[in-house]
MMTF fields as JSON, N, C-alpha, C and O atoms, coordinates in Angstrom:
{
  "mmtfVersion": "1.0.0",
  "mmtfProducer": "UNKNOWN",
  "numBonds": 503,
  "numAtoms": 504,
  "numGroups": 126,
  "numChains": 1,
  "numModels": 1,
  "chainsPerModel": [1],
  "groupsPerChain": [126],
  "chainIdList": ["A"],
  "bondAtomList": [4, 2, 8, 6, 12, 10, 16, 14, 20, 18, 24, 22, 28, 26, 32, 30, 36, 34, 40, 38, 44, 42, 48, 46, 52, 50, 56, 54, 60, 58, 64, 62, 68, 66, 72, 70, 76, 74, 80, 78, 84, 82, 88, 86, 92, 90, 96, 94, 100, 98, 104, 102, 108, 106, 112, 110, 116, 114, 120, 118, 124, 122, 128, 126, 132, 130, 136, 134, 140, 138, 144, 142, 148, 146, 152, 150, 156, 154, 160, 158, 164, 162, 168, 166, 172, 170, 176, 174, 180, 178, 184, 182, 188, 186, 192, 190, 196, 194, 200, 198, 204, 202, 208, 206, 212, 210, 216, 214, 220, 218, 224, 222, 228, 226, 232, 230, 236, 234, 240, 238, 244, 242, 248, 246, 252, 250, 256, 254, 260, 258, 264, 262, 268, 266, 272, 270, 276, 274, 280, 278, 284, 282, 288, 286, 292, 290, 296, 294, 300, 298, 304, 302, 308, 306, 312, 310, 316, 314, 320, 318, 324, 322, 328, 326, 332, 330, 336, 334, 340, 338, 344, 342, 348, 346, 352, 350, 356, 354, 360, 358, 364, 362, 368, 366, 372, 370, 376, 374, 380, 378, 384, 382, 388, 386, 392, 390, 396, 394, 400, 398, 404, 402, 408, 406, 412, 410, 416, 414, 420, 418, 424, 422, 428, 426, 432, 430, 436, 434, 440, 438, 444, 442, 448, 446, 452, 450, 456, 454, 460, 458, 464, 462, 468, 466, 472, 470, 476, 474, 480, 478, 484, 482, 488, 486, 492, 490, 496, 494, 500, 498],
  "bondOrderList": [1, 1, 1, 1, 1, 1, 1, 1, 1, 1, 1, 1, 1, 1, 1, 1, 1, 1, 1, 1, 1, 1, 1, 1, 1, 1, 1, 1, 1, 1, 1, 1, 1, 1, 1, 1, 1, 1, 1, 1, 1, 1, 1, 1, 1, 1, 1, 1, 1, 1, 1, 1, 1, 1, 1, 1, 1, 1, 1, 1, 1, 1, 1, 1, 1, 1, 1, 1, 1, 1, 1, 1, 1, 1, 1, 1, 1, 1, 1, 1, 1, 1, 1, 1, 1, 1, 1, 1, 1, 1, 1, 1, 1, 1, 1, 1, 1, 1, 1, 1, 1, 1, 1, 1, 1, 1, 1, 1, 1, 1, 1, 1, 1, 1, 1, 1, 1, 1, 1, 1, 1, 1, 1, 1, 1],
  "groupList": [{"groupName": "GLN", "atomNameList": ["N", "CA", "C", "O"], "elementList": ["N", "C", "C", "O"], "formalChargeList": [0, 0, 0, 0], "bondAtomList": [1, 0, 2, 1, 3, 2], "bondOrderList": [1, 1, 2], "singleLetterCode": "Q", "chemCompType": "L-PEPTIDE LINKING"}, {"groupName": "VAL", "atomNameList": ["N", "CA", "C", "O"], "elementList": ["N", "C", "C", "O"], "formalChargeList": [0, 0, 0, 0], "bondAtomList": [1, 0, 2, 1, 3, 2], "bondOrderList": [1, 1, 2], "singleLetterCode": "V", "chemCompType": "L-PEPTIDE LINKING"}, {"groupName": "LEU", "atomNameList": ["N", "CA", "C", "O"], "elementList": ["N", "C", "C", "O"], "formalChargeList": [0, 0, 0, 0], "bondAtomList": [1, 0, 2, 1, 3, 2], "bondOrderList": [1, 1, 2], "singleLetterCode": "L", "chemCompType": "L-PEPTIDE LINKING"}, {"groupName": "GLU", "atomNameList": ["N", "CA", "C", "O"], "elementList": ["N", "C", "C", "O"], "formalChargeList": [0, 0, 0, 0], "bondAtomList": [1, 0, 2, 1, 3, 2], "bondOrderList": [1, 1, 2], "singleLetterCode": "E", "chemCompType": "L-PEPTIDE LINKING"}, {"groupName": "SER", "atomNameList": ["N", "CA", "C", "O"], "elementList": ["N", "C", "C", "O"], "formalChargeList": [0, 0, 0, 0], "bondAtomList": [1, 0, 2, 1, 3, 2], "bondOrderList": [1, 1, 2], "singleLetterCode": "S", "chemCompType": "L-PEPTIDE LINKING"}, {"groupName": "GLY", "atomNameList": ["N", "CA", "C", "O"], "elementList": ["N", "C", "C", "O"], "formalChargeList": [0, 0, 0, 0], "bondAtomList": [1, 0, 2, 1, 3, 2], "bondOrderList": [1, 1, 2], "singleLetterCode": "G", "chemCompType": "PEPTIDE LINKING"}, {"groupName": "ALA", "atomNameList": ["N", "CA", "C", "O"], "elementList": ["N", "C", "C", "O"], "formalChargeList": [0, 0, 0, 0], "bondAtomList": [1, 0, 2, 1, 3, 2], "bondOrderList": [1, 1, 2], "singleLetterCode": "A", "chemCompType": "L-PEPTIDE LINKING"}, {"groupName": "ARG", "atomNameList": ["N", "CA", "C", "O"], "elementList": ["N", "C", "C", "O"], "formalChargeList": [0, 0, 0, 0], "bondAtomList": [1, 0, 2, 1, 3, 2], "bondOrderList": [1, 1, 2], "singleLetterCode": "R", "chemCompType": "L-PEPTIDE LINKING"}, {"groupName": "CYS", "atomNameList": ["N", "CA", "C", "O"], "elementList": ["N", "C", "C", "O"], "formalChargeList": [0, 0, 0, 0], "bondAtomList": [1, 0, 2, 1, 3, 2], "bondOrderList": [1, 1, 2], "singleLetterCode": "C", "chemCompType": "L-PEPTIDE LINKING"}, {"groupName": "TYR", "atomNameList": ["N", "CA", "C", "O"], "elementList": ["N", "C", "C", "O"], "formalChargeList": [0, 0, 0, 0], "bondAtomList": [1, 0, 2, 1, 3, 2], "bondOrderList": [1, 1, 2], "singleLetterCode": "Y", "chemCompType": "L-PEPTIDE LINKING"}, {"groupName": "THR", "atomNameList": ["N", "CA", "C", "O"], "elementList": ["N", "C", "C", "O"], "formalChargeList": [0, 0, 0, 0], "bondAtomList": [1, 0, 2, 1, 3, 2], "bondOrderList": [1, 1, 2], "singleLetterCode": "T", "chemCompType": "L-PEPTIDE LINKING"}, {"groupName": "MET", "atomNameList": ["N", "CA", "C", "O"], "elementList": ["N", "C", "C", "O"], "formalChargeList": [0, 0, 0, 0], "bondAtomList": [1, 0, 2, 1, 3, 2], "bondOrderList": [1, 1, 2], "singleLetterCode": "M", "chemCompType": "L-PEPTIDE LINKING"}, {"groupName": "TRP", "atomNameList": ["N", "CA", "C", "O"], "elementList": ["N", "C", "C", "O"], "formalChargeList": [0, 0, 0, 0], "bondAtomList": [1, 0, 2, 1, 3, 2], "bondOrderList": [1, 1, 2], "singleLetterCode": "W", "chemCompType": "L-PEPTIDE LINKING"}, {"groupName": "PHE", "atomNameList": ["N", "CA", "C", "O"], "elementList": ["N", "C", "C", "O"], "formalChargeList": [0, 0, 0, 0], "bondAtomList": [1, 0, 2, 1, 3, 2], "bondOrderList": [1, 1, 2], "singleLetterCode": "F", "chemCompType": "L-PEPTIDE LINKING"}, {"groupName": "PRO", "atomNameList": ["N", "CA", "C", "O"], "elementList": ["N", "C", "C", "O"], "formalChargeList": [0, 0, 0, 0], "bondAtomList": [1, 0, 2, 1, 3, 2], "bondOrderList": [1, 1, 2], "singleLetterCode": "P", "chemCompType": "L-PEPTIDE LINKING"}, {"groupName": "LYS", "atomNameList": ["N", "CA", "C", "O"], "elementList": ["N", "C", "C", "O"], "formalChargeList": [0, 0, 0, 0], "bondAtomList": [1, 0, 2, 1, 3, 2], "bondOrderList": [1, 1, 2], "singleLetterCode": "K", "chemCompType": "L-PEPTIDE LINKING"}, {"groupName": "ILE", "atomNameList": ["N", "CA", "C", "O"], "elementList": ["N", "C", "C", "O"], "formalChargeList": [0, 0, 0, 0], "bondAtomList": [1, 0, 2, 1, 3, 2], "bondOrderList": [1, 1, 2], "singleLetterCode": "I", "chemCompType": "L-PEPTIDE LINKING"}, {"groupName": "ASP", "atomNameList": ["N", "CA", "C", "O"], "elementList": ["N", "C", "C", "O"], "formalChargeList": [0, 0, 0, 0], "bondAtomList": [1, 0, 2, 1, 3, 2], "bondOrderList": [1, 1, 2], "singleLetterCode": "D", "chemCompType": "L-PEPTIDE LINKING"}, {"groupName": "ASN", "atomNameList": ["N", "CA", "C", "O"], "elementList": ["N", "C", "C", "O"], "formalChargeList": [0, 0, 0, 0], "bondAtomList": [1, 0, 2, 1, 3, 2], "bondOrderList": [1, 1, 2], "singleLetterCode": "N", "chemCompType": "L-PEPTIDE LINKING"}, {"groupName": "HIS", "atomNameList": ["N", "CA", "C", "O"], "elementList": ["N", "C", "C", "O"], "formalChargeList": [0, 0, 0, 0], "bondAtomList": [1, 0, 2, 1, 3, 2], "bondOrderList": [1, 1, 2], "singleLetterCode": "H", "chemCompType": "L-PEPTIDE LINKING"}],
  "groupTypeList": [0, 1, 0, 2, 1, 3, 4, 5, 5, 5, 4, 1, 0, 6, 5, 5, 4, 2, 7, 2, 4, 8, 6, 6, 4, 3, 9, 10, 9, 4, 7, 9, 1, 11, 5, 12, 13, 7, 0, 6, 14, 5, 15, 3, 7, 3, 5, 1, 6, 1, 16, 17, 4, 17, 5, 4, 10, 4, 9, 6, 17, 4, 1, 15, 5, 7, 13, 10, 16, 4, 0, 17, 18, 6, 15, 18, 10, 2, 9, 2, 0, 11, 17, 4, 2, 15, 14, 3, 17, 10, 6, 11, 9, 9, 8, 6, 6, 17, 2, 14, 13, 19, 6, 6, 1, 1, 6, 6, 17, 1, 6, 17, 13, 17, 9, 7, 5, 0, 5, 10, 0, 1, 10, 1, 4, 4],
  "groupIdList": [1, 2, 3, 4, 5, 6, 7, 8, 9, 10, 11, 12, 13, 14, 15, 16, 17, 18, 19, 20, 21, 22, 23, 24, 25, 26, 27, 28, 29, 30, 31, 32, 33, 34, 35, 36, 37, 38, 39, 40, 41, 42, 43, 44, 45, 46, 47, 48, 49, 50, 51, 52, 53, 54, 55, 56, 57, 58, 59, 60, 61, 62, 63, 64, 65, 66, 67, 68, 69, 70, 71, 72, 73, 74, 75, 76, 77, 78, 79, 80, 81, 82, 83, 84, 85, 86, 87, 88, 89, 90, 91, 92, 93, 94, 95, 96, 97, 98, 99, 100, 101, 102, 103, 104, 105, 106, 107, 108, 109, 110, 111, 112, 113, 114, 115, 116, 117, 118, 119, 120, 121, 122, 123, 124, 125, 126],
  "secStructList": [7, 7, 7, 3, 3, 3, 3, 7, 7, 3, 3, 3, 3, 6, 6, 7, 7, 3, 3, 3, 3, 3, 3, 3, 7, 2, 2, 2, 2, 2, 2, 1, 3, 3, 3, 3, 3, 3, 3, 7, 6, 6, 1, 7, 7, 3, 3, 3, 3, 3, 3, 7, 6, 6, 1, 7, 3, 3, 3, 7, 6, 6, 6, 6, 6, 6, 3, 3, 3, 3, 3, 3, 6, 6, 6, 6, 3, 3, 3, 3, 3, 3, 7, 1, 7, 7, 4, 4, 4, 7, 3, 3, 3, 3, 3, 3, 3, 3, 7, 7, 7, 1, 1, 7, 7, 7, 4, 4, 4, 4, 4, 4, 7, 1, 3, 3, 7, 7, 7, 3, 3, 3, 3, 3, 3, 7],
  "xCoordList": [104.548, 104.492, 104.069, 104.616, 103.065, 102.588, 103.449, 103.527, 104.127, 104.954, 104.421, 104.24, 104.158, 103.611, 104.565, 104.84, 105.042, 105.92, 105.399, 105.321, 105.053, 104.507, 105.596, 106.658, 105.271, 106.156, 105.343, 104.235, 105.874, 105.244, 104.603, 104.062, 104.655, 104.074, 104.943, 106.081, 104.416, 105.186, 104.32, 103.229, 104.848, 104.096, 103.717, 104.495, 102.419, 101.924, 100.976, 100.415, 100.785, 99.775, 98.418, 98.253, 97.456, 96.067, 95.832, 96.289, 95.135, 94.867, 95.871, 95.66, 96.929, 98.024, 97.648, 96.547, 98.664, 98.503, 99.693, 100.827, 99.4, 100.414, 100.027, 98.843, 100.989, 100.65, 101.438, 102.665, 100.652, 101.221, 101.373, 100.578, 102.408, 102.614, 102.761, 103.228, 102.376, 102.497, 103.013, 102.309, 104.23, 104.799, 104.546, 104.714, 104.12, 103.782, 104.447, 104.778, 104.609, 105.097, 104.08, 102.898, 104.521, 103.565, 102.515, 101.347, 102.939, 102.019, 100.855, 99.683, 101.271, 100.265, 99.332, 98.111, 99.934, 99.198, 98.137, 97.071, 98.445, 97.527, 96.501, 95.58, 96.627, 95.747, 94.914, 93.933, 95.318, 94.722, 93.949, 94.314, 92.899, 92.284, 93.111, 93.547, 93.332, 94.258, 93.561, 92.731, 93.984, 93.389, 94.247, 95.381, 93.672, 94.349, 93.471, 92.259, 94.054, 93.375, 94.297, 95.502, 93.735, 94.561, 94.19, 93.11, 95.091, 94.852, 95.566, 96.782, 94.788, 95.311, 95.461, 94.727, 96.34, 96.564, 95.253, 94.539, 94.995, 93.795, 92.506, 91.424, 92.595, 91.435, 91.47, 92.534, 90.29, 90.241, 90.688, 90.747, 91.011, 91.373, 90.143, 88.98, 90.502, 89.424, 89.789, 90.831, 88.994, 89.199, 89.064, 88.086, 90.021, 89.991, 89.508, 88.596, 90.14, 89.839, 90.219, 91.093, 89.559, 89.874, 89.558, 88.713, 90.332, 90.044, 89.697, 90.51, 88.503, 88.058, 88.707, 89.349, 88.549, 89.157, 88.587, 89.217, 87.428, 86.811, 87.203, 86.739, 88.035, 88.468, 87.552, 87.819, 86.499, 85.641, 86.283, 87.086, 85.947, 86.581, 85.515, 84.354, 85.997, 85.092, 85.918, 87.109, 85.255, 85.952, 85.137, 83.91, 85.809, 85.212, 84.531, 85.068, 83.352, 82.731, 83.646, 83.591, 84.45, 85.37, 86.449, 87.084, 86.627, 87.709, 87.104, 87.817, 85.891, 85.251, 85.375, 85.071, 85.834, 86.016, 87.376, 87.729, 88.113, 89.495, 90.554, 91.653, 90.287, 91.319, 91.014, 89.846, 91.984, 91.843, 92.785, 93.999, 92.201, 93.007, 93.185, 92.267, 94.404, 94.684, 95.774, 96.424, 95.984, 97.066, 97.738, 97.143, 99.046, 99.786, 100.194, 101.14, 99.499, 99.766, 101.199, 101.751, 101.722, 103.099, 104.104, 105.11, 103.833, 104.811, 104.306, 104.968, 103.206, 102.7, 102.604, 103.039, 102.071, 102.079, 100.718, 100.046, 100.293, 99.019, 99.328, 100.355, 98.429, 98.622, 97.43, 96.3, 97.708, 96.581, 96.949, 97.778, 96.302, 96.388, 95.517, 94.305, 96.069, 95.388, 95.486, 96.563, 94.348, 94.242, 93.375, 92.674, 93.446, 92.714, 92.801, 91.807, 93.994, 94.166, 93.782, 93.959, 93.236, 92.756, 93.525, 94.106, 93.537, 94.244, 93.698, 94.451, 92.465, 91.845, 92.261, 91.92, 92.965, 93.582, 94.859, 95.383, 95.383, 96.581, 96.479, 95.613, 97.333, 97.271, 98.438, 99.14, 98.605, 99.497, 98.65, 97.553, 99.15, 98.424, 99.085, 100.309, 98.226, 98.724, 98.117, 96.931, 99.001, 98.475, 98.093, 98.773, 97.022, 96.56, 96.051, 95.684, 96.076, 95.639, 94.879, 95.027, 94.059, 93.307, 92.831, 92.749, 92.543, 91.926, 90.634, 89.971, 90.242, 89.027, 87.819, 87.797, 86.823, 85.607, 84.651, 84.79, 83.661, 82.524, 81.574, 80.914, 81.493, 80.637, 81.541, 82.754, 80.857, 81.648, 82.247, 81.644, 83.452, 84.251, 84.052, 83.939, 84.007, 83.849, 85.082, 85.81, 85.25, 86.417, 86.536, 87.621, 85.399, 85.391, 86.044, 86.582, 85.952, 86.454, 87.994, 88.544, 88.674, 90.109, 90.714, 91.826, 89.994, 90.548, 90.717, 91.458, 90.059, 90.158, 90.942, 91.001, 91.499, 92.286, 93.39, 93.916, 93.707, 94.674, 96.156, 96.943, 96.487, 97.924, 98.044, 97.186, 99.149, 99.34, 100.88, 101.715, 101.188, 102.532, 102.93, 102.198, 104.066, 104.637, 103.987, 104.067, 103.379, 102.759, 103.628, 104.851, 103.008, 103.726, 102.894, 101.673, 103.599, 102.972, 102.588, 103.419, 101.342, 100.841, 100.495, 99.747, 101.064, 100.763, 100.317, 101.015, 99.157, 98.585, 98.395, 97.67, 99.079, 99.02, 98.028, 97.82, 97.43, 96.431, 97.103, 96.443],
  "yCoordList": [126.674, 126.19, 124.773, 123.999, 124.366, 123.055, 122.258, 122.585, 121.179, 120.31, 118.923, 118.384, 118.313, 117.006, 116.227, 116.719, 115.075, 114.303, 112.851, 112.085, 112.539, 111.237, 110.188, 110.535, 108.943, 107.864, 106.599, 106.525, 105.6, 104.306, 103.991, 102.901, 104.901, 104.575, 103.616, 103.349, 103.093, 102.149, 101.509, 101.983, 100.391, 99.707, 98.316, 97.652, 97.939, 96.7, 96.095, 96.829, 94.805, 94.178, 94.263, 94.358, 94.225, 94.245, 93.181, 92.044, 93.566, 92.683, 92.806, 92.279, 93.488, 93.732, 94.792, 95.343, 95.078, 96.116, 97.03, 96.679, 98.188, 99.19, 99.916, 99.966, 100.485, 101.343, 102.677, 102.715, 103.737, 105.065, 105.664, 105.4, 106.468, 107.138, 108.625, 109.052, 109.412, 110.843, 111.411, 111.38, 111.915, 112.436, 113.906, 114.615, 114.39, 115.789, 116.25, 115.463, 117.496, 118.121, 117.882, 117.688, 117.893, 117.712, 118.822, 118.573, 120.064, 121.16, 120.926, 121.166, 120.435, 120.107, 119.046, 119.19, 117.955, 116.738, 116.971, 116.356, 117.849, 118.025, 119.118, 119.274, 119.839, 121.0, 120.905, 121.629, 120.011, 119.999, 118.714, 117.644, 118.821, 117.599, 117.064, 117.845, 115.798, 115.284, 114.104, 113.341, 114.066, 113.039, 112.804, 113.275, 112.038, 111.698, 112.051, 111.832, 112.564, 112.654, 112.144, 112.01, 111.859, 111.378, 112.112, 112.691, 112.072, 112.688, 111.885, 111.697, 111.428, 110.669, 111.639, 112.627, 111.428, 112.28, 112.539, 111.628, 113.841, 114.254, 114.154, 114.349, 113.867, 113.721, 114.733, 115.231, 115.039, 115.928, 115.221, 113.993, 116.061, 115.527, 114.731, 115.103, 113.656, 112.842, 112.687, 112.101, 113.179, 112.927, 111.45, 110.856, 110.802, 109.356, 109.024, 108.222, 109.654, 109.319, 110.46, 111.27, 110.507, 111.638, 111.063, 110.19, 111.649, 111.452, 112.783, 113.705, 112.929, 114.177, 114.416, 113.507, 115.615, 115.926, 114.998, 114.825, 114.439, 113.602, 112.06, 111.155, 111.839, 110.439, 109.735, 108.591, 110.363, 109.69, 109.654, 110.525, 108.673, 108.527, 108.528, 108.169, 108.955, 108.917, 108.501, 108.802, 107.776, 107.227, 107.523, 107.587, 107.703, 107.772, 106.387, 105.345, 106.411, 105.123, 104.211, 102.986, 104.808, 104.03, 103.203, 102.319, 103.514, 102.801, 102.208, 101.498, 102.425, 101.901, 100.405, 99.696, 99.935, 98.523, 97.973, 96.824, 98.833, 98.375, 99.198, 98.694, 100.474, 101.353, 101.666, 101.713, 101.865, 102.119, 103.315, 103.254, 104.355, 105.449, 105.295, 104.9, 105.619, 105.534, 106.476, 107.057, 106.635, 107.565, 107.019, 106.323, 107.367, 106.995, 108.284, 108.96, 108.616, 109.87, 110.028, 111.127, 108.981, 109.019, 109.413, 110.061, 109.023, 109.311, 110.46, 110.803, 111.075, 112.196, 111.727, 112.449, 110.587, 109.972, 109.499, 108.829, 109.795, 109.412, 108.246, 108.262, 107.248, 106.145, 105.922, 106.271, 105.343, 104.877, 103.408, 103.207, 102.466, 101.054, 100.782, 100.979, 100.339, 100.148, 98.667, 98.208, 97.904, 96.556, 96.368, 97.282, 95.21, 94.789, 95.916, 96.355, 96.31, 97.463, 97.113, 95.987, 98.127, 98.012, 98.938, 99.924, 98.633, 99.532, 100.989, 101.95, 101.12, 102.467, 103.214, 104.387, 102.584, 103.256, 103.963, 104.711, 103.773, 104.354, 105.886, 106.432, 106.573, 108.041, 108.501, 107.703, 109.822, 110.395, 110.598, 111.154, 110.159, 110.28, 111.325, 111.388, 112.177, 113.316, 113.268, 113.02, 113.517, 113.822, 115.241, 116.079, 115.565, 116.946, 117.282, 116.414, 118.549, 118.978, 120.28, 121.011, 120.581, 121.817, 122.059, 121.119, 123.224, 123.551, 122.854, 122.589, 122.536, 121.828, 122.588, 123.818, 121.878, 122.449, 122.682, 122.155, 123.519, 123.681, 122.489, 122.139, 121.879, 120.709, 119.515, 119.617, 118.331, 117.103, 117.104, 117.525, 116.615, 116.54, 115.207, 114.186, 115.209, 113.949, 113.828, 114.788, 112.61, 112.369, 113.359, 113.831, 113.66, 114.579, 116.001, 116.667, 116.39, 117.646, 117.73, 118.814, 116.57, 116.602, 117.141, 117.669, 117.016, 117.506, 119.062, 119.628, 119.701, 121.137, 121.653, 122.849, 120.731, 121.124, 122.135, 122.091, 123.025, 124.085, 123.636, 124.259, 122.561, 122.179, 120.734, 119.891, 120.471, 119.132, 118.825, 119.725, 117.552, 117.167, 117.132, 117.61, 116.573, 116.565, 115.387, 115.325, 114.508, 113.312, 112.108, 112.207, 110.952, 109.752, 108.931, 108.816, 108.373, 107.704, 106.27, 105.505, 105.89, 104.536, 104.084, 104.74, 102.956, 102.372, 100.982, 100.196, 100.641, 99.286, 98.77, 99.358, 97.631, 97.009, 95.809, 95.144, 95.599, 94.459, 93.165, 92.13],
  "zCoordList": [110.606, 109.227, 109.274, 110.06, 108.427, 108.35, 107.41, 106.225, 107.915, 107.083, 107.153, 108.245, 106.001, 105.894, 104.915, 103.821, 105.289, 104.487, 104.357, 105.318, 103.101, 102.884, 102.452, 101.936, 102.687, 102.216, 102.105, 102.636, 101.423, 101.357, 100.018, 99.831, 99.116, 97.794, 97.004, 97.389, 95.9, 95.085, 94.031, 93.711, 93.486, 92.409, 93.018, 93.703, 92.693, 93.245, 92.217, 91.403, 92.229, 91.364, 91.986, 93.202, 91.11, 91.618, 92.705, 92.59, 93.722, 94.839, 95.981, 97.073, 95.714, 96.668, 97.633, 97.619, 98.529, 99.577, 99.698, 99.37, 100.171, 100.438, 101.713, 102.046, 102.443, 103.504, 103.362, 103.281, 103.341, 103.226, 104.624, 105.526, 104.769, 106.019, 105.8, 104.744, 106.765, 106.678, 108.03, 109.04, 108.012, 109.226, 109.276, 108.284, 110.492, 110.688, 111.996, 112.884, 112.047, 113.304, 114.402, 114.119, 115.653, 116.755, 116.77, 117.068, 116.443, 116.379, 115.395, 115.685, 114.197, 113.197, 113.619, 113.566, 114.05, 114.327, 115.455, 115.437, 116.411, 117.483, 117.249, 118.051, 116.227, 116.013, 114.716, 114.546, 113.818, 112.486, 112.204, 112.691, 111.43, 110.914, 109.754, 108.908, 109.692, 108.637, 107.824, 108.317, 106.598, 105.728, 104.53, 104.447, 103.559, 102.328, 101.095, 101.115, 100.095, 98.798, 97.719, 97.933, 96.555, 95.454, 94.155, 94.037, 93.213, 91.925, 90.87, 90.902, 89.957, 88.794, 87.634, 87.599, 86.704, 85.544, 84.771, 84.352, 84.616, 83.847, 84.651, 84.098, 85.889, 86.742, 87.866, 88.234, 88.417, 89.592, 90.861, 90.928, 91.899, 93.146, 93.732, 93.577, 94.385, 95.092, 96.536, 96.831, 97.454, 98.873, 99.116, 98.662, 99.831, 99.979, 101.413, 101.615, 102.363, 103.789, 104.723, 104.414, 105.854, 106.802, 108.213, 108.41, 109.183, 110.591, 111.136, 111.072, 111.68, 112.252, 113.654, 114.18, 114.259, 115.522, 116.664, 117.708, 116.43, 117.536, 117.242, 117.936, 116.231, 115.941, 114.979, 114.609, 114.567, 113.586, 112.229, 111.895, 111.451, 110.137, 109.029, 109.223, 107.859, 106.659, 105.5, 105.414, 104.568, 103.334, 102.152, 102.214, 101.075, 99.713, 99.458, 99.834, 98.819, 98.456, 97.643, 97.755, 96.861, 95.977, 96.724, 96.149, 97.994, 98.76, 99.994, 100.702, 100.311, 101.564, 101.615, 100.655, 102.774, 102.938, 102.489, 102.755, 101.806, 101.319, 101.94, 102.171, 102.234, 102.801, 104.295, 104.68, 105.078, 106.456, 106.869, 106.672, 107.424, 107.903, 109.393, 110.113, 109.851, 111.303, 111.668, 110.8, 112.94, 113.384, 114.598, 115.421, 114.69, 115.784, 116.547, 116.143, 117.626, 118.248, 118.845, 118.894, 119.257, 119.838, 118.772, 119.065, 117.538, 116.439, 115.608, 114.628, 115.91, 115.051, 113.602, 112.705, 113.353, 112.064, 111.641, 112.426, 110.498, 109.885, 108.894, 108.216, 108.826, 107.898, 107.052, 107.393, 105.965, 105.065, 104.574, 103.685, 105.192, 104.789, 103.615, 103.701, 102.519, 101.337, 100.915, 100.533, 100.984, 100.68, 99.414, 98.979, 98.868, 97.668, 96.581, 96.003, 96.372, 95.384, 94.006, 93.541, 93.337, 91.956, 91.029, 91.482, 89.734, 88.807, 88.911, 88.755, 89.159, 89.198, 90.484, 90.635, 91.384, 92.556, 92.196, 93.022, 91.028, 90.599, 90.581, 89.898, 91.306, 91.449, 92.337, 92.958, 92.36, 93.36, 94.61, 94.546, 95.699, 96.977, 97.821, 97.927, 98.443, 99.169, 100.627, 100.845, 101.543, 102.928, 102.978, 102.387, 103.663, 103.735, 105.22, 106.013, 105.468, 106.778, 106.671, 105.692, 107.679, 107.697, 109.147, 109.938, 109.461, 110.82, 110.93, 109.927, 112.186, 112.46, 111.847, 111.885, 111.288, 110.727, 111.887, 112.991, 111.546, 112.517, 112.401, 113.379, 111.265, 110.982, 110.818, 110.635, 110.896, 110.682, 109.293, 108.306, 109.278, 108.018, 107.371, 108.049, 106.021, 105.268, 104.31, 104.054, 103.818, 102.888, 101.771, 101.431, 101.209, 100.054, 100.36, 99.476, 101.634, 102.038, 101.879, 101.682, 101.969, 102.055, 100.791, 100.809, 99.677, 98.386, 98.436, 97.633, 99.334, 99.439, 100.677, 100.962, 101.344, 102.605, 102.194, 101.082, 103.122, 102.875, 102.72, 102.007, 103.402, 103.419, 102.904, 103.166, 102.153, 101.602, 101.576, 101.662, 101.457, 101.355, 99.852, 98.985, 99.6, 98.169, 97.393, 96.166, 98.094, 97.353, 97.278, 97.369, 97.11, 96.912, 95.887, 96.003, 94.891, 93.758, 94.075, 94.565, 93.803, 93.913, 92.485, 91.762, 92.124, 90.769, 90.981, 91.622, 90.457, 90.587, 89.166, 88.364, 88.867, 87.636, 87.678, 88.693, 86.452, 86.4, 86.067, 85.982]
}
């Protein structure tokens, strides 16, 4: 069973930073492609960032240059460092996982991944 547990959300002023964490079982972490997506009220899911099985990363244009996805293999943990936050980044953020794709995966794909955590709220005030 795939279990993903996010943490690190909160409230911050525009220009601030937050780091989200996603803890996964060793089985999940070693076999699945993992990433982050977000969903704001009344809006569709938006894939934010992903790390492919070869270590390559992809970001949504809306966060490129501000967000960084990384992983700590020893801790089976995925991170999302969010800098220069904007009010439009306000959303519920989810960690997600899926089996490796046959083609290169991009950030947008994360919105449709098969497994996700419970989410962590990020609120950015102006």
